[in-house]
mmCIF file of C-alpha atoms in Angstrom:
data_model
loop_
_atom_site.group_PDB
_atom_site.id
_atom_site.type_symbol
_atom_site.label_atom_id
_atom_site.label_comp_id
_atom_site.label_asym_id
_atom_site.label_seq_id
_atom_site.Cartn_x
_atom_site.Cartn_y
_atom_site.Cartn_z
ATOM 1 C CA MET A 10 -5.125 5.541 -35.361
ATOM 2 C CA ALA A 11 -2.553 5.502 -32.558
ATOM 3 C CA LYS A 12 -1.910 2.116 -30.973
ATOM 4 C CA PRO A 13 -2.874 2.106 -27.278
ATOM 5 C CA LEU A 14 0.003 1.809 -24.817
ATOM 6 C CA PRO A 15 0.356 -1.427 -22.827
ATOM 7 C CA ALA A 16 -0.840 -1.041 -19.249
ATOM 8 C CA GLN A 17 2.652 -1.832 -17.923
ATOM 9 C CA GLN A 18 4.009 1.335 -19.518
ATOM 10 C CA LEU A 19 1.525 3.396 -17.521
ATOM 11 C CA VAL A 20 2.571 1.863 -14.197
ATOM 12 C CA GLU A 21 5.655 3.389 -12.573
ATOM 13 C CA ILE A 22 6.530 0.164 -10.723
ATOM 14 C CA LYS A 23 9.414 -1.790 -12.263
ATOM 15 C CA GLU A 24 9.347 -4.687 -9.780
ATOM 16 C CA ILE A 25 8.384 -5.767 -6.277
ATOM 17 C CA ARG A 26 11.328 -7.266 -4.400
ATOM 18 C CA ASP A 27 11.250 -8.533 -0.800
ATOM 19 C CA GLY A 28 8.192 -6.439 0.008
ATOM 20 C CA VAL A 29 9.725 -3.277 -1.465
ATOM 21 C CA LEU A 30 8.464 -1.402 -4.521
ATOM 22 C CA VAL A 31 11.255 -0.561 -6.959
ATOM 23 C CA LEU A 32 10.125 2.191 -9.317
ATOM 24 C CA LYS A 33 11.356 2.701 -12.863
ATOM 25 C CA ASP A 34 13.398 5.730 -11.810
ATOM 26 C CA GLY A 35 15.331 3.670 -9.225
ATOM 27 C CA THR A 36 13.572 4.978 -6.115
ATOM 28 C CA LEU A 37 12.095 2.625 -3.501
ATOM 29 C CA ARG A 38 8.853 2.496 -1.527
ATOM 30 C CA VAL A 39 7.504 0.535 1.441
ATOM 31 C CA VAL A 40 3.713 0.363 1.815
ATOM 32 C CA MET A 41 2.270 -0.256 5.283
ATOM 33 C CA ILE A 42 -1.304 -0.982 6.292
ATOM 34 C CA ALA A 43 -2.433 1.058 9.289
ATOM 35 C CA SER A 44 -4.908 0.433 12.074
ATOM 36 C CA SER A 45 -7.792 2.886 12.397
ATOM 37 C CA LEU A 46 -8.394 5.386 15.179
ATOM 38 C CA ASN A 47 -11.845 6.749 16.045
ATOM 39 C CA PHE A 48 -10.865 10.290 16.970
ATOM 40 C CA ALA A 49 -14.459 11.413 17.548
ATOM 41 C CA LEU A 50 -14.965 8.944 20.414
ATOM 42 C CA LYS A 51 -11.967 10.255 22.355
ATOM 43 C CA SER A 52 -12.345 12.701 25.234
ATOM 44 C CA GLN A 53 -11.207 16.293 24.763
ATOM 45 C CA ASP A 54 -7.990 15.646 26.704
ATOM 46 C CA GLU A 55 -7.275 12.538 24.634
ATOM 47 C CA GLN A 56 -7.906 14.436 21.409
ATOM 48 C CA ASP A 57 -5.557 17.231 22.478
ATOM 49 C CA ALA A 58 -2.869 14.678 23.366
ATOM 50 C CA ILE A 59 -3.264 12.929 20.000
ATOM 51 C CA ILE A 60 -2.992 16.218 18.112
ATOM 52 C CA LEU A 61 0.144 17.177 20.044
ATOM 53 C CA GLN A 62 1.788 13.802 19.443
ATOM 54 C CA TYR A 63 0.881 13.949 15.756
ATOM 55 C CA GLN A 64 2.441 17.408 15.480
ATOM 56 C CA ASN A 65 5.602 16.080 17.114
ATOM 57 C CA TYR A 66 5.620 13.161 14.687
ATOM 58 C CA LEU A 67 5.316 15.440 11.646
ATOM 59 C CA ASN A 68 8.026 17.761 12.946
ATOM 60 C CA SER A 69 10.381 14.807 13.427
ATOM 61 C CA LEU A 70 10.251 13.816 9.754
ATOM 62 C CA ASP A 71 12.948 14.968 7.340
ATOM 63 C CA PHE A 72 11.444 13.060 4.408
ATOM 64 C CA SER A 73 8.059 12.920 2.715
ATOM 65 C CA VAL A 74 5.370 10.386 3.673
ATOM 66 C CA GLU A 75 2.179 9.581 1.779
ATOM 67 C CA SER A 76 -1.099 8.324 3.252
ATOM 68 C CA PHE A 77 -4.105 7.020 1.343
ATOM 69 C CA VAL A 78 -7.370 5.180 1.926
ATOM 70 C CA GLN A 79 -8.717 2.307 -0.177
ATOM 71 C CA SER A 80 -12.496 1.903 0.000
ATOM 72 C CA ARG A 81 -14.142 -1.201 -1.399
ATOM 73 C CA GLN A 82 -17.594 -2.733 -1.201
ATOM 74 C CA LEU A 83 -17.497 -5.658 1.215
ATOM 75 C CA ASN A 84 -16.895 -8.917 -0.640
ATOM 76 C CA ILE A 85 -18.575 -11.763 1.255
ATOM 77 C CA GLU A 86 -18.103 -14.435 -1.425
ATOM 78 C CA PRO A 87 -15.389 -16.345 0.490
ATOM 79 C CA TYR A 88 -17.692 -16.495 3.533
ATOM 80 C CA ILE A 89 -20.707 -17.510 1.437
ATOM 81 C CA GLU A 90 -18.634 -20.211 -0.261
ATOM 82 C CA THR A 91 -17.704 -21.615 3.157
ATOM 83 C CA LEU A 92 -21.386 -21.812 4.068
ATOM 84 C CA ARG A 93 -22.205 -23.547 0.784
ATOM 85 C CA GLU A 94 -19.537 -26.158 1.456
ATOM 86 C CA ARG A 95 -21.008 -26.693 4.910
ATOM 87 C CA LEU A 96 -24.420 -27.075 3.290
ATOM 88 C CA THR A 97 -23.205 -29.904 1.041
ATOM 89 C CA ARG A 98 -21.859 -31.795 4.061
ATOM 90 C CA GLU A 99 -24.987 -31.345 6.191
ATOM 91 C CA TYR A 100 -27.385 -34.298 6.459
ATOM 92 C CA ASN A 101 -29.916 -32.770 8.828
ATOM 93 C CA GLU A 102 -32.719 -31.358 6.683
ATOM 94 C CA LEU A 103 -33.674 -28.707 9.232
ATOM 95 C CA MET A 104 -30.072 -27.475 9.430
ATOM 96 C CA LYS A 105 -29.849 -27.397 5.627
ATOM 97 C CA ILE A 106 -32.933 -25.173 5.490
ATOM 98 C CA GLN A 107 -31.521 -22.861 8.159
ATOM 99 C CA ILE A 108 -28.145 -22.573 6.418
ATOM 100 C CA SER A 109 -29.822 -21.831 3.073
ATOM 101 C CA GLU A 110 -31.994 -19.140 4.631
ATOM 102 C CA TYR A 111 -28.999 -17.670 6.446
ATOM 103 C CA ILE A 112 -27.025 -17.469 3.184
ATOM 104 C CA GLU A 113 -29.854 -15.576 1.508
ATOM 105 C CA PHE A 114 -30.234 -13.280 4.520
ATOM 106 C CA VAL A 115 -26.530 -12.351 4.587
ATOM 107 C CA LYS A 116 -26.427 -11.714 0.827
ATOM 108 C CA SER A 117 -29.572 -9.586 0.946
ATOM 109 C CA PHE A 118 -28.398 -7.605 3.973
ATOM 110 C CA VAL A 119 -24.966 -6.789 2.541
ATOM 111 C CA GLU A 120 -26.418 -5.786 -0.832
ATOM 112 C CA SER A 121 -29.083 -3.520 0.688
ATOM 113 C CA ALA A 122 -26.783 -1.928 3.286
ATOM 114 C CA ASN A 123 -23.960 -1.326 0.762
ATOM 115 C CA ILE A 124 -21.333 -2.066 3.403
ATOM 116 C CA MET A 125 -17.880 -0.684 2.619
ATOM 117 C CA THR A 126 -14.484 -1.735 3.907
ATOM 118 C CA HIS A 127 -11.752 0.854 4.385
ATOM 119 C CA ASN A 128 -8.047 0.089 4.460
ATOM 120 C CA PHE A 129 -5.572 2.776 5.474
ATOM 121 C CA TYR A 130 -2.031 2.850 4.104
ATOM 122 C CA VAL A 131 1.177 4.793 4.692
ATOM 123 C CA VAL A 132 3.893 4.909 2.021
ATOM 124 C CA VAL A 133 7.520 5.597 2.946
ATOM 125 C CA PRO A 134 9.887 6.554 0.083
ATOM 126 C CA PHE A 135 13.638 6.372 -0.343
ATOM 127 C CA THR A 136 15.694 8.057 -3.048
ATOM 128 C CA PRO A 137 19.303 6.819 -3.419
ATOM 129 C CA ALA A 138 22.025 9.467 -3.158
ATOM 130 C CA ARG A 139 22.943 9.040 -6.822
ATOM 131 C CA MET A 140 19.366 9.892 -7.772
ATOM 132 C CA LEU A 141 19.500 13.051 -5.660
ATOM 133 C CA GLU A 142 22.754 14.023 -7.371
ATOM 134 C CA LYS A 143 21.118 13.415 -10.743
ATOM 135 C CA GLU A 144 18.181 15.631 -9.791
ATOM 136 C CA THR A 145 20.537 18.371 -8.596
ATOM 137 C CA MET A 146 22.419 18.130 -11.878
ATOM 138 C CA ARG A 147 19.168 18.316 -13.845
ATOM 139 C CA ARG A 148 18.129 21.477 -12.068
ATOM 140 C CA GLY A 149 21.611 23.003 -11.939
ATOM 141 C CA ILE A 150 22.919 25.818 -14.096
ATOM 142 C CA LEU A 151 24.925 23.353 -16.244
ATOM 143 C CA SER A 152 22.007 21.036 -16.990
ATOM 144 C CA PHE A 153 21.618 22.450 -20.493
ATOM 145 C CA LEU A 154 25.056 21.221 -21.619
ATOM 146 C CA PRO A 155 24.912 18.241 -24.041
ATOM 147 C CA ASN A 156 27.347 16.007 -22.118
ATOM 148 C CA MET A 157 25.446 16.514 -18.856
ATOM 149 C CA SER A 158 22.106 15.799 -20.516
ATOM 150 C CA GLY A 159 23.507 12.710 -22.237
ATOM 151 C CA ARG A 160 24.908 11.272 -19.015
ATOM 152 C CA GLN A 161 21.619 11.850 -17.245
ATOM 153 C CA LYS A 162 19.613 10.130 -19.965
ATOM 154 C CA LYS A 163 22.042 7.187 -19.984
ATOM 155 C CA LEU A 164 21.692 6.818 -16.202
ATOM 156 C CA GLU A 165 17.901 6.854 -16.448
ATOM 157 C CA LYS A 166 17.967 4.315 -19.294
ATOM 158 C CA ASP A 167 20.345 1.990 -17.417
ATOM 159 C CA ILE A 168 18.156 2.096 -14.304
ATOM 160 C CA GLU A 169 15.003 1.327 -16.282
ATOM 161 C CA GLN A 170 16.592 -1.541 -18.232
ATOM 162 C CA GLN A 171 18.747 -3.146 -15.534
ATOM 163 C CA GLY A 172 16.959 -2.119 -12.359
ATOM 164 C CA VAL A 173 18.676 -1.888 -8.989
ATOM 165 C CA ARG A 174 21.493 -4.401 -8.409
ATOM 166 C CA GLN A 175 21.041 -6.723 -5.418
ATOM 167 C CA THR A 176 23.998 -5.304 -3.484
ATOM 168 C CA GLN A 177 22.658 -1.795 -3.954
ATOM 169 C CA PHE A 178 19.150 -2.952 -3.122
ATOM 170 C CA GLU A 179 20.195 -4.421 0.230
ATOM 171 C CA GLU A 180 21.995 -1.200 1.132
ATOM 172 C CA TYR A 181 19.035 0.957 0.126
ATOM 173 C CA LYS A 182 16.595 -1.338 1.929
ATOM 174 C CA VAL A 183 18.448 -0.885 5.233
ATOM 175 C CA GLN A 184 18.230 2.898 4.895
ATOM 176 C CA LEU A 185 14.597 2.701 3.808
ATOM 177 C CA TYR A 186 13.632 0.616 6.841
ATOM 178 C CA GLN A 187 15.317 3.125 9.123
ATOM 179 C CA ARG A 188 12.719 5.582 7.844
ATOM 180 C CA VAL A 189 9.996 2.970 8.246
ATOM 181 C CA GLU A 190 10.853 2.598 11.938
ATOM 182 C CA VAL A 191 10.732 6.371 12.445
ATOM 183 C CA VAL A 192 7.207 6.434 10.986
ATOM 184 C CA ARG A 193 6.051 3.356 12.919
ATOM 185 C CA GLN A 194 7.300 4.684 16.245
ATOM 186 C CA GLY A 195 5.865 8.142 15.600
ATOM 187 C CA LEU A 196 2.373 6.887 14.789
ATOM 188 C CA ALA A 197 2.457 4.280 17.568
ATOM 189 C CA ARG A 198 2.451 7.189 20.033
ATOM 190 C CA ILE A 199 -1.058 8.105 18.897
ATOM 191 C CA GLY A 200 -2.288 4.510 18.895
ATOM 192 C CA VAL A 201 -1.889 3.738 15.181
ATOM 193 C CA ARG A 202 -0.134 0.453 14.374
ATOM 194 C CA LEU A 203 1.605 -0.124 11.047
ATOM 195 C CA VAL A 204 2.461 -3.418 9.325
ATOM 196 C CA PRO A 205 4.539 -3.480 6.101
ATOM 197 C CA LEU A 206 2.930 -5.384 3.240
ATOM 198 C CA ASN A 207 4.857 -8.331 1.838
ATOM 199 C CA THR A 208 5.308 -9.030 -1.865
ATOM 200 C CA GLU A 209 2.106 -11.058 -2.258
ATOM 201 C CA GLU A 210 0.031 -8.433 -0.439
ATOM 202 C CA LEU A 211 1.517 -5.635 -2.558
ATOM 203 C CA ILE A 212 0.615 -7.497 -5.741
ATOM 204 C CA GLU A 213 -2.948 -7.938 -4.477
ATOM 205 C CA LEU A 214 -3.157 -4.266 -3.479
ATOM 206 C CA PHE A 215 -2.055 -2.903 -6.842
ATOM 207 C CA TYR A 216 -4.058 -5.466 -8.796
ATOM 208 C CA GLY A 217 -7.105 -4.249 -6.895
ATOM 209 C CA LEU A 218 -6.250 -0.598 -7.559
ATOM 210 C CA TYR A 219 -5.938 -1.147 -11.300
ATOM 211 C CA ASN A 220 -8.700 -3.794 -11.554
ATOM 212 C CA PRO A 221 -11.290 -2.786 -8.938
ATOM 213 C CA GLY A 222 -14.071 -4.813 -10.549
ATOM 214 C CA GLU A 223 -12.106 -8.065 -10.518
ATOM 215 C CA LEU A 224 -10.591 -7.904 -7.053
ATOM 216 C CA GLU A 225 -11.185 -10.920 -4.870
ATOM 217 C CA LYS A 226 -10.755 -9.870 -1.291
ATOM 218 C CA GLY A 227 -7.737 -11.658 0.198
ATOM 219 C CA LYS A 228 -6.289 -11.952 3.689
ATOM 220 C CA MET A 229 -4.538 -8.796 4.813
ATOM 221 C CA PRO A 230 -2.245 -8.673 7.852
ATOM 222 C CA GLU A 231 -4.110 -8.029 11.075
ATOM 223 C CA VAL A 232 -3.251 -4.773 12.807
ATOM 224 C CA MET A 233 -4.033 -4.639 16.486
ATOM 225 C CA ALA A 234 -4.741 -1.232 18.005
#
């Protein structure tokens, strides 16, 4: 029977450094949480203006951008725990009864209503020039030659084992954040605000994606519309 692969081998992320995802192939990603926009509540003129600005934003991009939504059932345990702590410090019997009843009411309401939280994210990628050259070589007419193939495999192996050197990382990060600003400014024109996730928030995000049943809802950066 084949031995199951460790979970780390199935994840394309090599490391998270200074709020930037470094993938095993040497490419970089920045993940930003986005504010929501209720398009249906806008007037017809506002909707037309939003569509036009969004078209302009898409046409201004010369790189790919990914958007995704994370939906989770509302976790009220941190709030309930705060109420329980308050209950232990309360000496007024009437207040203790009211707090206890309120705790049960909130738990019952959330369970019956099945309230969901939705977080919206935008991912901006960056591929270093050497990776683009490698991809061109792989697809080129000489890619079948042994020396070319060997060099390519060595480059991929070196990247996976050693990662991106700090000097290279700082250079790539500057170029990556130039793209981030293009995306932020473009979406700001339609009223969507973006905040890059830091290292701790990225770890929480991906832990929740791969362990949805164990996720404890943490504090995410506030995005003001």
